Coordinates of C-alpha atoms in Angstrom, one line a residue:
M66 CA 0.0 0.0 0.0
N67 CA 1.4 3.4 -1.0
L68 CA 2.2 5.2 2.3
Q69 CA 1.7 8.6 0.6
S70 CA -1.9 7.8 -0.2
L71 CA -2.7 6.8 3.4
V72 CA -5.5 8.9 5.0
V73 CA -6.2 6.9 8.1
E74 CA -3.8 4.5 10.0
V75 CA -5.0 2.6 13.1
N76 CA -2.3 0.6 14.9
G77 CA -3.1 -1.8 17.8
V78 CA -6.0 0.1 19.2
Y79 CA -7.7 -0.9 22.4
R80 CA -10.6 0.9 24.1
T81 CA -12.2 -0.1 27.5
F82 CA -15.3 1.2 29.2
D83 CA -16.2 0.2 32.8
R84 CA -13.7 -2.7 32.6
K85 CA -15.3 -4.0 29.4
T86 CA -13.0 -4.0 26.4
V87 CA -15.0 -2.5 23.5
L88 CA -12.2 -2.5 20.9
K89 CA -9.5 -5.2 20.9
N90 CA -6.2 -4.7 19.0
I91 CA -7.7 -3.0 15.9
S92 CA -5.3 -2.2 13.1
L93 CA -6.4 -1.0 9.6
Q94 CA -5.5 1.5 6.9
V95 CA -7.7 3.6 4.6
T96 CA -6.4 5.2 1.4
K97 CA -7.2 8.4 -0.4
A98 CA -10.5 8.5 -2.4
E99 CA -11.6 5.1 -1.0
T100 CA -15.1 4.3 0.4
F101 CA -14.3 2.2 3.4
G102 CA -17.1 0.4 5.2
I103 CA -17.2 -0.8 8.8
L104 CA -19.8 -3.5 9.0
G105 CA -21.1 -5.0 12.2
P106 CA -24.1 -5.6 14.3
S107 CA -25.2 -3.1 17.0
G108 CA -22.8 -3.1 20.0
S109 CA -19.9 -4.4 17.9
G110 CA -17.7 -1.3 18.5
K111 CA -18.3 0.5 15.2
T112 CA -19.3 3.8 16.8
T113 CA -16.5 3.7 19.3
L114 CA -14.0 3.2 16.4
V115 CA -15.3 6.1 14.4
K116 CA -15.2 8.3 17.5
L117 CA -11.5 7.5 17.8
L118 CA -10.9 8.3 14.1
N119 CA -12.7 11.6 14.5
G120 CA -10.8 12.6 17.7
I121 CA -13.9 12.7 19.9
D122 CA -12.5 9.8 22.0
E123 CA -9.0 8.6 22.7
A124 CA -7.6 5.0 22.7
D125 CA -6.4 3.4 25.9
A126 CA -3.6 1.8 23.9
G127 CA -2.4 2.0 20.3
E128 CA -2.4 4.9 17.9
V129 CA -4.7 6.6 15.4
H130 CA -3.3 8.8 12.6
V131 CA -5.5 10.9 10.3
L132 CA -3.8 12.6 7.3
G133 CA -0.5 12.0 9.1
V134 CA -1.6 13.7 12.4
K135 CA -1.9 11.7 15.6
M136 CA -5.4 11.8 17.0
P137 CA -7.1 13.4 18.8
A138 CA -6.1 16.8 17.5
L139 CA -8.2 19.9 17.4
S140 CA -6.3 21.1 14.3
M141 CA -8.1 18.4 12.3
L142 CA -11.6 19.8 12.8
Q143 CA -11.7 21.4 9.3
S144 CA -10.3 18.3 7.6
I145 CA -13.0 15.9 8.8
G146 CA -16.7 15.9 8.1
Y147 CA -18.4 13.9 10.8
M148 CA -22.0 12.6 10.9
A149 CA -22.8 11.0 14.2
Q150 CA -25.3 8.3 14.8
S151 CA -27.4 10.6 16.9
D152 CA -28.2 13.9 15.3
A153 CA -26.3 16.8 16.9
L154 CA -28.6 19.6 15.8
Y155 CA -30.1 22.7 17.5
T156 CA -33.8 21.9 17.3
E157 CA -34.9 25.4 18.3
L158 CA -33.1 26.9 15.3
S159 CA -34.0 26.6 11.6
A160 CA -32.0 24.4 9.2
K161 CA -30.5 27.5 7.7
E162 CA -29.4 28.8 11.2
N163 CA -27.9 25.4 12.0
L164 CA -25.9 25.4 8.7
E165 CA -24.7 28.9 9.2
F166 CA -23.5 28.1 12.7
F167 CA -21.5 25.1 11.5
A168 CA -20.3 27.1 8.5
S169 CA -18.8 29.7 10.8
L170 CA -17.0 26.9 12.8
Y171 CA -15.5 25.7 9.6
G172 CA -14.5 29.2 8.5
L173 CA -16.8 29.4 5.5
K174 CA -17.7 33.1 4.7
G175 CA -19.6 35.2 2.2
G176 CA -20.6 33.9 -1.2
N177 CA -18.8 30.6 -0.6
R178 CA -21.0 30.0 2.5
V179 CA -24.2 30.8 0.7
R180 CA -23.2 28.5 -2.2
R181 CA -22.2 25.6 0.0
I182 CA -25.4 25.8 2.0
A183 CA -27.5 25.7 -1.2
D184 CA -25.4 22.8 -2.6
V185 CA -25.6 20.5 0.4
M186 CA -29.4 21.1 0.9
E187 CA -29.9 20.1 -2.7
V188 CA -27.9 16.9 -2.1
V189 CA -30.2 15.9 0.7
N190 CA -33.3 17.2 -1.0
L191 CA -34.2 19.7 1.8
Q192 CA -34.1 22.9 -0.2
E193 CA -37.8 23.7 0.5
H194 CA -37.3 23.2 4.3
L195 CA -34.3 25.5 4.7
R196 CA -36.1 28.0 6.9
K197 CA -38.2 25.5 8.9
R198 CA -37.3 25.0 12.6
V199 CA -35.4 21.7 13.0
G200 CA -37.8 20.8 15.9
Q201 CA -40.5 20.4 13.2
Y202 CA -38.4 18.0 11.1
S203 CA -39.1 14.3 11.0
G204 CA -36.4 11.8 12.1
G205 CA -35.4 11.1 8.5
M206 CA -35.1 14.9 7.7
K207 CA -32.9 15.3 10.7
R208 CA -30.6 12.6 9.4
R209 CA -30.4 14.3 6.0
L210 CA -29.6 17.7 7.6
S211 CA -26.8 16.0 9.6
L212 CA -25.4 14.7 6.4
A213 CA -25.6 18.2 4.8
I214 CA -23.6 19.6 7.7
A215 CA -20.9 16.9 7.4
L216 CA -20.6 17.8 3.7
L217 CA -20.7 21.6 4.2
H218 CA -16.9 22.4 4.2
E219 CA -15.9 19.9 1.5
P220 CA -13.5 18.0 3.8
P221 CA -10.9 15.6 2.5
L222 CA -12.3 12.9 4.9
L223 CA -15.9 12.1 5.6
I224 CA -16.8 9.9 8.6
L225 CA -20.4 8.8 8.6
D226 CA -22.0 6.7 11.3
E227 CA -24.9 4.8 9.8
P228 CA -25.7 7.8 7.5
T229 CA -28.9 6.4 5.7
V230 CA -30.8 5.1 8.7
G231 CA -34.4 6.3 8.5
I232 CA -33.9 7.6 4.9
D233 CA -36.2 6.4 2.2
P234 CA -34.7 4.1 -0.5
L235 CA -35.0 6.6 -3.4
L236 CA -33.1 9.3 -1.5
R237 CA -30.6 6.7 -0.2
Q238 CA -29.7 5.9 -3.9
S239 CA -29.3 9.7 -4.5
I240 CA -27.0 10.1 -1.5
W241 CA -24.9 7.1 -2.6
R242 CA -24.5 8.7 -6.0
E243 CA -23.2 11.9 -4.4
L244 CA -20.8 9.9 -2.1
K245 CA -19.4 8.2 -5.2
A246 CA -19.1 11.5 -7.0
L247 CA -17.1 12.9 -4.0
N248 CA -14.8 9.8 -4.2
A249 CA -14.1 10.6 -7.8
K250 CA -13.0 14.1 -6.7
G251 CA -10.6 12.6 -4.2
T252 CA -12.7 12.6 -0.9
T253 CA -12.1 9.6 1.4
I254 CA -15.3 8.2 3.0
I255 CA -15.5 6.0 6.0
L256 CA -18.9 4.8 7.0
T257 CA -20.5 2.3 9.4
T258 CA -23.4 0.2 8.4
H259 CA -25.3 -2.9 9.2
V260 CA -27.1 -2.8 5.8
M261 CA -25.7 -5.4 3.5
D262 CA -26.6 -3.8 0.2
E263 CA -24.7 -0.6 1.3
A264 CA -21.7 -2.7 2.4
E265 CA -21.5 -4.0 -1.2
K266 CA -21.1 -0.4 -2.5
C267 CA -17.9 0.1 -0.5
D268 CA -14.4 -0.3 -2.1
R269 CA -13.3 -2.3 1.0
L270 CA -15.0 -3.6 4.1
A271 CA -13.8 -4.1 7.7
M272 CA -16.0 -6.7 9.4
I273 CA -16.2 -6.2 13.2
R274 CA -17.9 -8.2 15.9
D275 CA -17.5 -7.9 19.7
G276 CA -14.8 -5.3 19.3
E277 CA -12.6 -7.6 17.1
L278 CA -11.7 -7.1 13.5
L279 CA -12.7 -10.2 11.7
A280 CA -11.5 -9.4 8.2
V281 CA -10.6 -6.5 5.8
D282 CA -11.0 -6.9 2.1
T283 CA -13.0 -5.9 -1.0
P284 CA -16.5 -7.2 -1.0
E285 CA -15.5 -9.5 -3.9
G286 CA -12.4 -10.7 -1.9
L287 CA -14.6 -11.5 1.2
L288 CA -17.0 -13.5 -0.9
Q289 CA -14.1 -15.4 -2.6
A290 CA -12.3 -16.1 0.7
T291 CA -15.4 -17.5 2.4
G292 CA -17.0 -19.2 -0.6
S293 CA -20.1 -17.1 0.1
A294 CA -22.9 -16.0 -2.2
S295 CA -23.5 -12.7 -0.3
I296 CA -21.9 -10.3 2.1
E297 CA -24.3 -11.3 4.8
E298 CA -23.2 -15.0 4.4
A299 CA -19.6 -13.9 4.5
F300 CA -20.2 -11.9 7.7
L301 CA -21.9 -14.9 9.3
Y302 CA -19.0 -17.1 8.2
Y303 CA -16.4 -14.8 9.9
G304 CA -18.6 -14.4 13.0
G305 CA -18.5 -18.2 13.6
A306 CA -22.1 -18.9 12.5
R307 CA -20.8 -21.4 9.9
Q308 CA -18.3 -24.1 10.5

């Protein structure tokens, strides 16, 4: 793997909460312009791992580097677009006010700020709801607004924690088209999912269960290695459901 193209490097990471080890000796690498999926059931450690990548949390052992910088590092705020599993939105404000607040954090100003707000609201199909108070949004609309905020500052790295939960299938297709277009422009995307058809859209997949990394490969490579007909079957194979 070309070291110059490395965007994320995780080496021997452990994370423990209340004496329970949530991540056990995780090591992986993600390269530039890749869509890298982290696949696993609820409680497998996916969200903990992306929090370490994003610098929200810190490993008990091992190291995480993003774009060559050891995490956590406040200086990386503008280089990462993060969409959390739970929506971090100000519900008493309108969508526009939320977007303007985050735009100011990212240093977006003037015409560029106006243009980016319009662009991202178009991506998530919320243009008509720009001035609506977020407290009046449905759960799916809040997810879409969270994604718009993550895309706002055109970061080189997008980290998305279950980005399409609660979003209708048609819009989900549209969002994936946009993610692939960002890949083509050089954006690296890391996302967690437990949806198998989304996992198949990733360039490479990390399968995680009970805090342990089971396998990392292309979807095709995982199918071939396990003799499986589907990603779900391959995941069950690595999880020990098949002998």
